[in-house]
Amino acid sequence: MVAQDSALISFLSGGVGGIAAVAVGHPFDLVKVRLQTSTAESMNGSVFRIMQRTVASEGIPGLYRGVSAPLLAVSPIYAISFWGYDIGQRLTKMMRKDGDESPMSLIEISCAGGISALPTTVVMAPTERLKCLLQTSGTKYLGLLDCARQVYSVGGVASLYKGTVLTLARDIPGSIAWFGTYEIMKRELAKLQGVEDPSKLSSIAIMVAGGFAGMACWGVCIPPDTLKSRFQTSHEGQYKGVVDVYRHIVREEGHGGLLKGFRPAMVALPPTLTVDSARKAQPLT
């Protein structure tokens, strides 16, 4: 019963923290996706300058176009990720020699983190598809349900899951980088603070660890994320496949085009870490 209560509290606190993080971070995500999918002059300038232009043309609600999709999905995604990480831990421990009960190594933690991204894709891929369309399509859709209906009418479930491979290409290495870096930073900060158990670190230390983990994650994620955003918002037949998206971006914009969106992702880290630190403080091992 105690274990069940603890799991429920962890899920609820993670859900609330995730919703708060979405609310704070969505304007930055909107800028990221629009940078990744547009070459218009309105996308030139600093992140906050682009936000100012968005507010001037669409009002403050314009910064939150598409927010309904991640708001609805964040709690189930967190729950599935929590479950996936547990499965990942079990699978990595199965590779050990019999009787080895030592704490998980950095490699094992990173692998478990990568495994956790697999089941979340079931929810993440269609969520990202609808979110990106709502963020970049102006008034074409009346809302989330209308967007889902129109997308489904074009190609059924397969259309909703357009970009799934690229979602996996982003989230698996991103999760490996996040979990690995987060654990490294926790251990190093524990040494600096003279704390034996990294899970007992101060909130500030947890935020610092999360900040470095976030930078490592997005450093790995941005190229496949750019490909994903471009592919998921493309009209039917625009690209022949994932490789064609890559070739098109490199041909038209150079390899630098694959890094679009890195700035808003970095700028979003401090505010989202502030509201999400409680969830990130949950022990991983």
PDB file of C-alpha atoms in Angstrom:
ATOM      1  CA  MET A   1       0.000   0.000   0.000  1.00  0.00           C
ATOM      2  CA  VAL A   2       2.818   2.408   0.889  1.00  0.00           C
ATOM      3  CA  ALA A   3       4.561   1.652  -2.407  1.00  0.00           C
ATOM      4  CA  GLN A   4       1.297   2.240  -4.306  1.00  0.00           C
ATOM      5  CA  ASP A   5       0.726   5.552  -2.503  1.00  0.00           C
ATOM      6  CA  SER A   6       4.296   6.608  -3.279  1.00  0.00           C
ATOM      7  CA  ALA A   7       3.847   5.749  -6.965  1.00  0.00           C
ATOM      8  CA  LEU A   8       0.557   7.682  -7.075  1.00  0.00           C
ATOM      9  CA  ILE A   9       2.121  10.733  -5.427  1.00  0.00           C
ATOM     10  CA  SER A  10       5.052  10.539  -7.843  1.00  0.00           C
ATOM     11  CA  PHE A  11       2.671  10.340 -10.819  1.00  0.00           C
ATOM     12  CA  LEU A  12       0.495  13.235  -9.617  1.00  0.00           C
ATOM     13  CA  SER A  13       3.431  15.482  -8.763  1.00  0.00           C
ATOM     14  CA  GLY A  14       5.052  14.640 -12.077  1.00  0.00           C
ATOM     15  CA  GLY A  15       1.820  15.404 -13.919  1.00  0.00           C
ATOM     16  CA  VAL A  16       1.399  18.769 -12.212  1.00  0.00           C
ATOM     17  CA  GLY A  17       5.058  19.612 -12.776  1.00  0.00           C
ATOM     18  CA  GLY A  18       4.785  18.577 -16.402  1.00  0.00           C
ATOM     19  CA  ILE A  19       1.694  20.719 -16.992  1.00  0.00           C
ATOM     20  CA  ALA A  20       3.423  23.722 -15.417  1.00  0.00           C
ATOM     21  CA  ALA A  21       6.504  23.119 -17.565  1.00  0.00           C
ATOM     22  CA  VAL A  22       4.351  22.974 -20.715  1.00  0.00           C
ATOM     23  CA  ALA A  23       2.583  26.208 -19.766  1.00  0.00           C
ATOM     24  CA  VAL A  24       5.882  28.021 -19.221  1.00  0.00           C
ATOM     25  CA  GLY A  25       7.816  26.470 -22.078  1.00  0.00           C
ATOM     26  CA  HIS A  26       5.231  26.399 -24.875  1.00  0.00           C
ATOM     27  CA  PRO A  27       5.907  29.927 -26.224  1.00  0.00           C
ATOM     28  CA  PHE A  28       9.563  28.951 -26.667  1.00  0.00           C
ATOM     29  CA  ASP A  29       8.519  25.678 -28.287  1.00  0.00           C
ATOM     30  CA  LEU A  30       6.285  27.608 -30.682  1.00  0.00           C
ATOM     31  CA  VAL A  31       9.233  29.766 -31.750  1.00  0.00           C
ATOM     32  CA  LYS A  32      11.388  26.645 -32.110  1.00  0.00           C
ATOM     33  CA  VAL A  33       8.928  24.859 -34.375  1.00  0.00           C
ATOM     34  CA  ARG A  34       8.270  27.940 -36.498  1.00  0.00           C
ATOM     35  CA  LEU A  35      12.006  28.517 -36.922  1.00  0.00           C
ATOM     36  CA  GLN A  36      12.404  24.902 -37.986  1.00  0.00           C
ATOM     37  CA  THR A  37       9.604  25.021 -40.541  1.00  0.00           C
ATOM     38  CA  SER A  38       9.875  28.536 -41.996  1.00  0.00           C
ATOM     39  CA  THR A  39      12.386  30.720 -43.812  1.00  0.00           C
ATOM     40  CA  ALA A  40      10.260  33.889 -43.581  1.00  0.00           C
ATOM     41  CA  GLU A  41      11.878  37.185 -42.540  1.00  0.00           C
ATOM     42  CA  SER A  42       9.556  37.345 -39.534  1.00  0.00           C
ATOM     43  CA  MET A  43      11.611  34.470 -38.114  1.00  0.00           C
ATOM     44  CA  ASN A  44      14.801  36.547 -38.074  1.00  0.00           C
ATOM     45  CA  GLY A  45      16.081  38.088 -34.856  1.00  0.00           C
ATOM     46  CA  SER A  46      16.258  37.015 -31.238  1.00  0.00           C
ATOM     47  CA  VAL A  47      13.837  34.575 -29.630  1.00  0.00           C
ATOM     48  CA  PHE A  48      12.104  37.352 -27.719  1.00  0.00           C
ATOM     49  CA  ARG A  49      11.928  39.548 -30.822  1.00  0.00           C
ATOM     50  CA  ILE A  50      10.114  36.743 -32.652  1.00  0.00           C
ATOM     51  CA  MET A  51       7.761  36.434 -29.670  1.00  0.00           C
ATOM     52  CA  GLN A  52       7.051  40.177 -29.853  1.00  0.00           C
ATOM     53  CA  ARG A  53       6.152  39.888 -33.530  1.00  0.00           C
ATOM     54  CA  THR A  54       3.904  36.920 -32.754  1.00  0.00           C
ATOM     55  CA  VAL A  55       2.050  38.868 -30.052  1.00  0.00           C
ATOM     56  CA  ALA A  56       1.737  41.888 -32.361  1.00  0.00           C
ATOM     57  CA  SER A  57       0.132  39.835 -35.142  1.00  0.00           C
ATOM     58  CA  GLU A  58      -1.743  37.136 -33.199  1.00  0.00           C
ATOM     59  CA  GLY A  59      -2.084  38.455 -29.670  1.00  0.00           C
ATOM     60  CA  ILE A  60      -0.851  36.695 -26.543  1.00  0.00           C
ATOM     61  CA  PRO A  61      -2.982  33.594 -27.336  1.00  0.00           C
ATOM     62  CA  GLY A  62      -0.850  33.217 -30.456  1.00  0.00           C
ATOM     63  CA  LEU A  63       2.077  32.167 -28.266  1.00  0.00           C
ATOM     64  CA  TYR A  64      -0.018  29.235 -27.073  1.00  0.00           C
ATOM     65  CA  ARG A  65      -1.200  27.848 -30.403  1.00  0.00           C
ATOM     66  CA  GLY A  66      -1.173  24.069 -30.157  1.00  0.00           C
ATOM     67  CA  VAL A  67      -0.717  23.963 -26.378  1.00  0.00           C
ATOM     68  CA  SER A  68      -3.800  21.777 -25.874  1.00  0.00           C
ATOM     69  CA  ALA A  69      -2.055  18.729 -27.370  1.00  0.00           C
ATOM     70  CA  PRO A  70       0.925  18.600 -24.972  1.00  0.00           C
ATOM     71  CA  LEU A  71      -1.229  19.654 -22.011  1.00  0.00           C
ATOM     72  CA  LEU A  72      -3.470  16.635 -22.519  1.00  0.00           C
ATOM     73  CA  ALA A  73      -0.563  14.291 -23.220  1.00  0.00           C
ATOM     74  CA  VAL A  74       2.009  15.301 -20.600  1.00  0.00           C
ATOM     75  CA  SER A  75       0.617  13.238 -17.710  1.00  0.00           C
ATOM     76  CA  PRO A  76       0.228   9.982 -19.684  1.00  0.00           C
ATOM     77  CA  ILE A  77       3.631  10.543 -21.289  1.00  0.00           C
ATOM     78  CA  TYR A  78       5.193  10.977 -17.853  1.00  0.00           C
ATOM     79  CA  ALA A  79       3.454   7.842 -16.539  1.00  0.00           C
ATOM     80  CA  ILE A  80       4.524   5.779 -19.575  1.00  0.00           C
ATOM     81  CA  SER A  81       8.080   7.124 -19.328  1.00  0.00           C
ATOM     82  CA  PHE A  82       8.188   6.231 -15.625  1.00  0.00           C
ATOM     83  CA  TRP A  83       7.027   2.703 -16.481  1.00  0.00           C
ATOM     84  CA  GLY A  84       9.386   2.475 -19.463  1.00  0.00           C
ATOM     85  CA  TYR A  85      12.360   3.476 -17.335  1.00  0.00           C
ATOM     86  CA  ASP A  86      11.459   0.779 -14.821  1.00  0.00           C
ATOM     87  CA  ILE A  87      11.338  -1.771 -17.654  1.00  0.00           C
ATOM     88  CA  GLY A  88      14.660  -0.420 -18.917  1.00  0.00           C
ATOM     89  CA  GLN A  89      16.225  -0.916 -15.500  1.00  0.00           C
ATOM     90  CA  ARG A  90      15.024  -4.506 -15.366  1.00  0.00           C
ATOM     91  CA  LEU A  91      16.276  -5.272 -18.868  1.00  0.00           C
ATOM     92  CA  THR A  92      19.727  -3.808 -18.230  1.00  0.00           C
ATOM     93  CA  LYS A  93      20.021  -5.696 -14.938  1.00  0.00           C
ATOM     94  CA  MET A  94      19.136  -8.930 -16.752  1.00  0.00           C
ATOM     95  CA  MET A  95      22.397  -8.516 -18.684  1.00  0.00           C
ATOM     96  CA  ARG A  96      24.409  -8.722 -15.465  1.00  0.00           C
ATOM     97  CA  LYS A  97      26.070 -11.769 -13.981  1.00  0.00           C
ATOM     98  CA  ASP A  98      23.952 -13.702 -11.499  1.00  0.00           C
ATOM     99  CA  GLY A  99      23.990 -12.224  -8.009  1.00  0.00           C
ATOM    100  CA  ASP A 100      25.253  -8.786  -9.049  1.00  0.00           C
ATOM    101  CA  GLU A 101      23.206  -6.327  -6.972  1.00  0.00           C
ATOM    102  CA  SER A 102      25.537  -3.327  -7.285  1.00  0.00           C
ATOM    103  CA  PRO A 103      24.095   0.140  -8.060  1.00  0.00           C
ATOM    104  CA  MET A 104      23.384   0.823 -11.715  1.00  0.00           C
ATOM    105  CA  SER A 105      26.322   2.108 -13.732  1.00  0.00           C
ATOM    106  CA  LEU A 106      26.155   5.236 -15.882  1.00  0.00           C
ATOM    107  CA  ILE A 107      25.920   3.078 -19.002  1.00  0.00           C
ATOM    108  CA  GLU A 108      23.044   1.083 -17.519  1.00  0.00           C
ATOM    109  CA  ILE A 109      21.198   4.252 -16.474  1.00  0.00           C
ATOM    110  CA  SER A 110      21.679   5.772 -19.931  1.00  0.00           C
ATOM    111  CA  CYS A 111      20.456   2.600 -21.641  1.00  0.00           C
ATOM    112  CA  ALA A 112      17.417   2.425 -19.354  1.00  0.00           C
ATOM    113  CA  GLY A 113      16.697   6.050 -20.233  1.00  0.00           C
ATOM    114  CA  GLY A 114      16.873   5.273 -23.937  1.00  0.00           C
ATOM    115  CA  ILE A 115      14.504   2.337 -23.490  1.00  0.00           C
ATOM    116  CA  SER A 116      12.034   4.600 -21.655  1.00  0.00           C
ATOM    117  CA  ALA A 117      11.596   6.616 -24.866  1.00  0.00           C
ATOM    118  CA  LEU A 118      10.260   3.631 -26.808  1.00  0.00           C
ATOM    119  CA  PRO A 119       6.782   3.244 -25.255  1.00  0.00           C
ATOM    120  CA  THR A 120       6.226   7.000 -24.891  1.00  0.00           C
ATOM    121  CA  THR A 121       6.328   7.309 -28.690  1.00  0.00           C
ATOM    122  CA  VAL A 122       2.847   5.777 -28.848  1.00  0.00           C
ATOM    123  CA  VAL A 123       1.537   9.015 -27.326  1.00  0.00           C
ATOM    124  CA  MET A 124       4.358  11.385 -28.236  1.00  0.00           C
ATOM    125  CA  ALA A 125       4.290  10.949 -32.033  1.00  0.00           C
ATOM    126  CA  PRO A 126       0.642  11.923 -32.676  1.00  0.00           C
ATOM    127  CA  THR A 127       0.866  14.632 -30.003  1.00  0.00           C
ATOM    128  CA  GLU A 128       3.848  16.198 -31.752  1.00  0.00           C
ATOM    129  CA  ARG A 129       2.160  15.864 -35.146  1.00  0.00           C
ATOM    130  CA  LEU A 130      -0.967  17.742 -34.040  1.00  0.00           C
ATOM    131  CA  LYS A 131       0.957  20.290 -31.975  1.00  0.00           C
ATOM    132  CA  CYS A 132       3.282  21.218 -34.825  1.00  0.00           C
ATOM    133  CA  LEU A 133       0.398  21.537 -37.287  1.00  0.00           C
ATOM    134  CA  LEU A 134      -1.551  23.806 -34.929  1.00  0.00           C
ATOM    135  CA  GLN A 135       1.550  25.924 -34.303  1.00  0.00           C
ATOM    136  CA  THR A 136       2.293  26.521 -37.976  1.00  0.00           C
ATOM    137  CA  SER A 137      -1.046  26.435 -39.829  1.00  0.00           C
ATOM    138  CA  GLY A 138      -2.601  29.722 -38.747  1.00  0.00           C
ATOM    139  CA  THR A 139      -6.393  29.522 -38.701  1.00  0.00           C
ATOM    140  CA  LYS A 140      -6.657  26.388 -40.853  1.00  0.00           C
ATOM    141  CA  TYR A 141      -7.827  24.359 -37.863  1.00  0.00           C
ATOM    142  CA  LEU A 142     -10.547  25.323 -35.385  1.00  0.00           C
ATOM    143  CA  GLY A 143      -8.769  23.494 -32.583  1.00  0.00           C
ATOM    144  CA  LEU A 144      -7.203  20.219 -31.529  1.00  0.00           C
ATOM    145  CA  LEU A 145     -10.206  18.024 -32.334  1.00  0.00           C
ATOM    146  CA  ASP A 146     -10.714  19.635 -35.740  1.00  0.00           C
ATOM    147  CA  CYS A 147      -7.013  19.197 -36.503  1.00  0.00           C
ATOM    148  CA  ALA A 148      -7.144  15.523 -35.499  1.00  0.00           C
ATOM    149  CA  ARG A 149     -10.283  15.018 -37.597  1.00  0.00           C
ATOM    150  CA  GLN A 150      -8.763  16.606 -40.708  1.00  0.00           C
ATOM    151  CA  VAL A 151      -5.480  14.732 -40.348  1.00  0.00           C
ATOM    152  CA  TYR A 152      -7.307  11.439 -39.843  1.00  0.00           C
ATOM    153  CA  SER A 153      -9.518  12.067 -42.880  1.00  0.00           C
ATOM    154  CA  VAL A 154      -6.429  12.347 -45.088  1.00  0.00           C
ATOM    155  CA  GLY A 155      -4.692   9.106 -44.177  1.00  0.00           C
ATOM    156  CA  GLY A 156      -6.254   7.527 -41.126  1.00  0.00           C
ATOM    157  CA  VAL A 157      -4.165   6.493 -38.139  1.00  0.00           C
ATOM    158  CA  ALA A 158      -1.018   6.406 -40.284  1.00  0.00           C
ATOM    159  CA  SER A 159      -1.390  10.138 -40.912  1.00  0.00           C
ATOM    160  CA  LEU A 160      -1.640  10.837 -37.179  1.00  0.00           C
ATOM    161  CA  TYR A 161       1.583   8.898 -36.689  1.00  0.00           C
ATOM    162  CA  LYS A 162       3.465  10.614 -39.499  1.00  0.00           C
ATOM    163  CA  GLY A 163       7.003  11.285 -38.278  1.00  0.00           C
ATOM    164  CA  THR A 164       7.134   8.440 -35.764  1.00  0.00           C
ATOM    165  CA  VAL A 165      10.564   7.253 -36.929  1.00  0.00           C
ATOM    166  CA  LEU A 166      11.954  10.764 -36.514  1.00  0.00           C
ATOM    167  CA  THR A 167      10.310  11.067 -33.101  1.00  0.00           C
ATOM    168  CA  LEU A 168      12.200   7.931 -32.069  1.00  0.00           C
ATOM    169  CA  ALA A 169      15.388   9.252 -33.695  1.00  0.00           C
ATOM    170  CA  ARG A 170      15.045  12.330 -31.502  1.00  0.00           C
ATOM    171  CA  ASP A 171      13.843  10.836 -28.232  1.00  0.00           C
ATOM    172  CA  ILE A 172      16.019   7.726 -27.870  1.00  0.00           C
ATOM    173  CA  PRO A 173      19.423   9.479 -28.138  1.00  0.00           C
ATOM    174  CA  GLY A 174      17.969  12.499 -26.340  1.00  0.00           C
ATOM    175  CA  SER A 175      16.877  10.363 -23.407  1.00  0.00           C
ATOM    176  CA  ILE A 176      20.236   8.586 -23.311  1.00  0.00           C
ATOM    177  CA  ALA A 177      21.991  11.966 -23.193  1.00  0.00           C
ATOM    178  CA  TRP A 178      19.593  13.370 -20.584  1.00  0.00           C
ATOM    179  CA  PHE A 179      19.669  10.452 -18.147  1.00  0.00           C
ATOM    180  CA  GLY A 180      23.421   9.933 -18.496  1.00  0.00           C
ATOM    181  CA  THR A 181      24.338  13.598 -18.065  1.00  0.00           C
ATOM    182  CA  TYR A 182      21.853  14.060 -15.224  1.00  0.00           C
ATOM    183  CA  GLU A 183      23.354  11.143 -13.292  1.00  0.00           C
ATOM    184  CA  ILE A 184      26.928  12.307 -13.908  1.00  0.00           C
ATOM    185  CA  MET A 185      26.092  15.806 -12.678  1.00  0.00           C
ATOM    186  CA  LYS A 186      24.250  14.496  -9.620  1.00  0.00           C
ATOM    187  CA  ARG A 187      27.231  12.391  -8.612  1.00  0.00           C
ATOM    188  CA  GLU A 188      29.704  15.225  -9.135  1.00  0.00           C
ATOM    189  CA  LEU A 189      27.534  17.737  -7.281  1.00  0.00           C
ATOM    190  CA  ALA A 190      27.067  15.247  -4.440  1.00  0.00           C
ATOM    191  CA  LYS A 191      30.848  15.143  -4.059  1.00  0.00           C
ATOM    192  CA  LEU A 192      31.019  18.950  -3.994  1.00  0.00           C
ATOM    193  CA  GLN A 193      28.265  19.186  -1.390  1.00  0.00           C
ATOM    194  CA  GLY A 194      29.616  16.304   0.661  1.00  0.00           C
ATOM    195  CA  VAL A 195      26.404  14.312   0.246  1.00  0.00           C
ATOM    196  CA  GLU A 196      26.655  10.522   0.069  1.00  0.00           C
ATOM    197  CA  ASP A 197      23.224   9.998  -1.526  1.00  0.00           C
ATOM    198  CA  PRO A 198      22.738  12.037  -4.757  1.00  0.00           C
ATOM    199  CA  SER A 199      18.962  11.903  -4.229  1.00  0.00           C
ATOM    200  CA  LYS A 200      19.472  14.150  -1.170  1.00  0.00           C
ATOM    201  CA  LEU A 201      20.942  17.015  -3.181  1.00  0.00           C
ATOM    202  CA  SER A 202      19.603  20.528  -2.713  1.00  0.00           C
ATOM    203  CA  SER A 203      16.967  21.907  -5.082  1.00  0.00           C
ATOM    204  CA  ILE A 204      19.521  24.255  -6.642  1.00  0.00           C
ATOM    205  CA  ALA A 205      21.892  21.348  -7.297  1.00  0.00           C
ATOM    206  CA  ILE A 206      19.044  19.385  -8.872  1.00  0.00           C
ATOM    207  CA  MET A 207      18.269  22.338 -11.150  1.00  0.00           C
ATOM    208  CA  VAL A 208      21.937  22.655 -12.140  1.00  0.00           C
ATOM    209  CA  ALA A 209      22.073  18.941 -12.956  1.00  0.00           C
ATOM    210  CA  GLY A 210      18.847  19.265 -14.925  1.00  0.00           C
ATOM    211  CA  GLY A 211      20.215  22.264 -16.797  1.00  0.00           C
ATOM    212  CA  PHE A 212      23.298  20.409 -17.991  1.00  0.00           C
ATOM    213  CA  ALA A 213      21.157  17.377 -18.819  1.00  0.00           C
ATOM    214  CA  GLY A 214      18.806  19.571 -20.837  1.00  0.00           C
ATOM    215  CA  MET A 215      21.674  21.120 -22.789  1.00  0.00           C
ATOM    216  CA  ALA A 216      23.100  17.680 -23.558  1.00  0.00           C
ATOM    217  CA  CYS A 217      19.676  16.406 -24.566  1.00  0.00           C
ATOM    218  CA  TRP A 218      18.881  19.253 -26.947  1.00  0.00           C
ATOM    219  CA  GLY A 219      22.410  19.230 -28.329  1.00  0.00           C
ATOM    220  CA  VAL A 220      21.677  15.715 -29.557  1.00  0.00           C
ATOM    221  CA  CYS A 221      17.981  16.226 -30.325  1.00  0.00           C
ATOM    222  CA  ILE A 222      17.849  19.372 -32.447  1.00  0.00           C
ATOM    223  CA  PRO A 223      18.849  17.904 -35.868  1.00  0.00           C
ATOM    224  CA  PRO A 224      16.296  15.039 -35.784  1.00  0.00           C
ATOM    225  CA  ASP A 225      13.776  17.385 -34.151  1.00  0.00           C
ATOM    226  CA  THR A 226      14.153  19.815 -37.049  1.00  0.00           C
ATOM    227  CA  LEU A 227      13.656  16.985 -39.537  1.00  0.00           C
ATOM    228  CA  LYS A 228      10.618  15.819 -37.559  1.00  0.00           C
ATOM    229  CA  SER A 229       9.002  19.264 -37.430  1.00  0.00           C
ATOM    230  CA  ARG A 230       9.549  19.816 -41.150  1.00  0.00           C
ATOM    231  CA  PHE A 231       8.243  16.350 -42.065  1.00  0.00           C
ATOM    232  CA  GLN A 232       5.210  16.415 -39.748  1.00  0.00           C
ATOM    233  CA  THR A 233       4.028  19.789 -41.051  1.00  0.00           C
ATOM    234  CA  SER A 234       4.561  18.973 -44.727  1.00  0.00           C
ATOM    235  CA  HIS A 235       1.634  18.357 -47.056  1.00  0.00           C
ATOM    236  CA  GLU A 236       1.108  14.934 -48.573  1.00  0.00           C
ATOM    237  CA  GLY A 237       3.655  14.187 -51.281  1.00  0.00           C
ATOM    238  CA  GLN A 238       5.940  17.118 -50.453  1.00  0.00           C
ATOM    239  CA  TYR A 239       8.744  14.781 -49.420  1.00  0.00           C
ATOM    240  CA  LYS A 240       9.483  11.253 -50.579  1.00  0.00           C
ATOM    241  CA  GLY A 241      10.614  10.260 -47.099  1.00  0.00           C
ATOM    242  CA  VAL A 242      12.904  11.075 -44.200  1.00  0.00           C
ATOM    243  CA  VAL A 243      16.070  11.106 -46.312  1.00  0.00           C
ATOM    244  CA  ASP A 244      14.427  13.491 -48.776  1.00  0.00           C
ATOM    245  CA  VAL A 245      13.656  15.932 -45.941  1.00  0.00           C
ATOM    246  CA  TYR A 246      17.314  15.882 -44.930  1.00  0.00           C
ATOM    247  CA  ARG A 247      18.523  16.409 -48.492  1.00  0.00           C
ATOM    248  CA  HIS A 248      16.092  19.267 -49.057  1.00  0.00           C
ATOM    249  CA  ILE A 249      17.147  21.145 -45.905  1.00  0.00           C
ATOM    250  CA  VAL A 250      20.875  20.713 -46.572  1.00  0.00           C
ATOM    251  CA  ARG A 251      20.487  21.723 -50.228  1.00  0.00           C
ATOM    252  CA  GLU A 252      18.419  24.837 -49.486  1.00  0.00           C
ATOM    253  CA  GLU A 253      19.859  25.958 -46.133  1.00  0.00           C
ATOM    254  CA  GLY A 254      23.108  24.076 -45.588  1.00  0.00           C
ATOM    255  CA  HIS A 255      23.833  21.880 -42.596  1.00  0.00           C
ATOM    256  CA  GLY A 256      23.122  24.859 -40.348  1.00  0.00           C
ATOM    257  CA  GLY A 257      19.470  24.453 -41.270  1.00  0.00           C
ATOM    258  CA  LEU A 258      19.408  21.267 -39.198  1.00  0.00           C
ATOM    259  CA  LEU A 259      20.219  23.283 -36.074  1.00  0.00           C
ATOM    260  CA  LYS A 260      17.255  25.629 -36.305  1.00  0.00           C
ATOM    261  CA  GLY A 261      15.442  25.882 -33.005  1.00  0.00           C
ATOM    262  CA  PHE A 262      18.498  25.391 -30.799  1.00  0.00           C
ATOM    263  CA  ARG A 263      18.346  28.951 -29.431  1.00  0.00           C
ATOM    264  CA  PRO A 264      14.744  28.855 -28.156  1.00  0.00           C
ATOM    265  CA  ALA A 265      15.356  25.375 -26.736  1.00  0.00           C
ATOM    266  CA  MET A 266      18.268  26.752 -24.700  1.00  0.00           C
ATOM    267  CA  VAL A 267      16.438  29.941 -23.665  1.00  0.00           C
ATOM    268  CA  ALA A 268      13.520  27.821 -22.431  1.00  0.00           C
ATOM    269  CA  LEU A 269      15.686  25.762 -20.068  1.00  0.00           C
ATOM    270  CA  PRO A 270      15.863  28.156 -17.064  1.00  0.00           C
ATOM    271  CA  PRO A 271      12.105  28.828 -16.720  1.00  0.00           C
ATOM    272  CA  THR A 272      11.054  25.245 -17.404  1.00  0.00           C
ATOM    273  CA  LEU A 273      13.674  23.892 -15.018  1.00  0.00           C
ATOM    274  CA  THR A 274      12.405  26.198 -12.300  1.00  0.00           C
ATOM    275  CA  VAL A 275       8.860  24.806 -12.428  1.00  0.00           C
ATOM    276  CA  ASP A 276       9.917  21.254 -13.262  1.00  0.00           C
ATOM    277  CA  SER A 277      12.648  20.765 -10.653  1.00  0.00           C
ATOM    278  CA  ALA A 278      10.373  18.828  -8.299  1.00  0.00           C
ATOM    279  CA  ARG A 279       9.732  16.158 -10.926  1.00  0.00           C
ATOM    280  CA  LYS A 280      13.371  15.976 -11.954  1.00  0.00           C
ATOM    281  CA  ALA A 281      14.329  15.541  -8.308  1.00  0.00           C
ATOM    282  CA  GLN A 282      12.752  12.070  -8.253  1.00  0.00           C
ATOM    283  CA  PRO A 283      15.482   9.433  -7.759  1.00  0.00           C
ATOM    284  CA  LEU A 284      16.323   7.540 -10.921  1.00  0.00           C
ATOM    285  CA  THR A 285      17.869   4.480  -9.322  1.00  0.00           C
TER     286      THR A 285
END
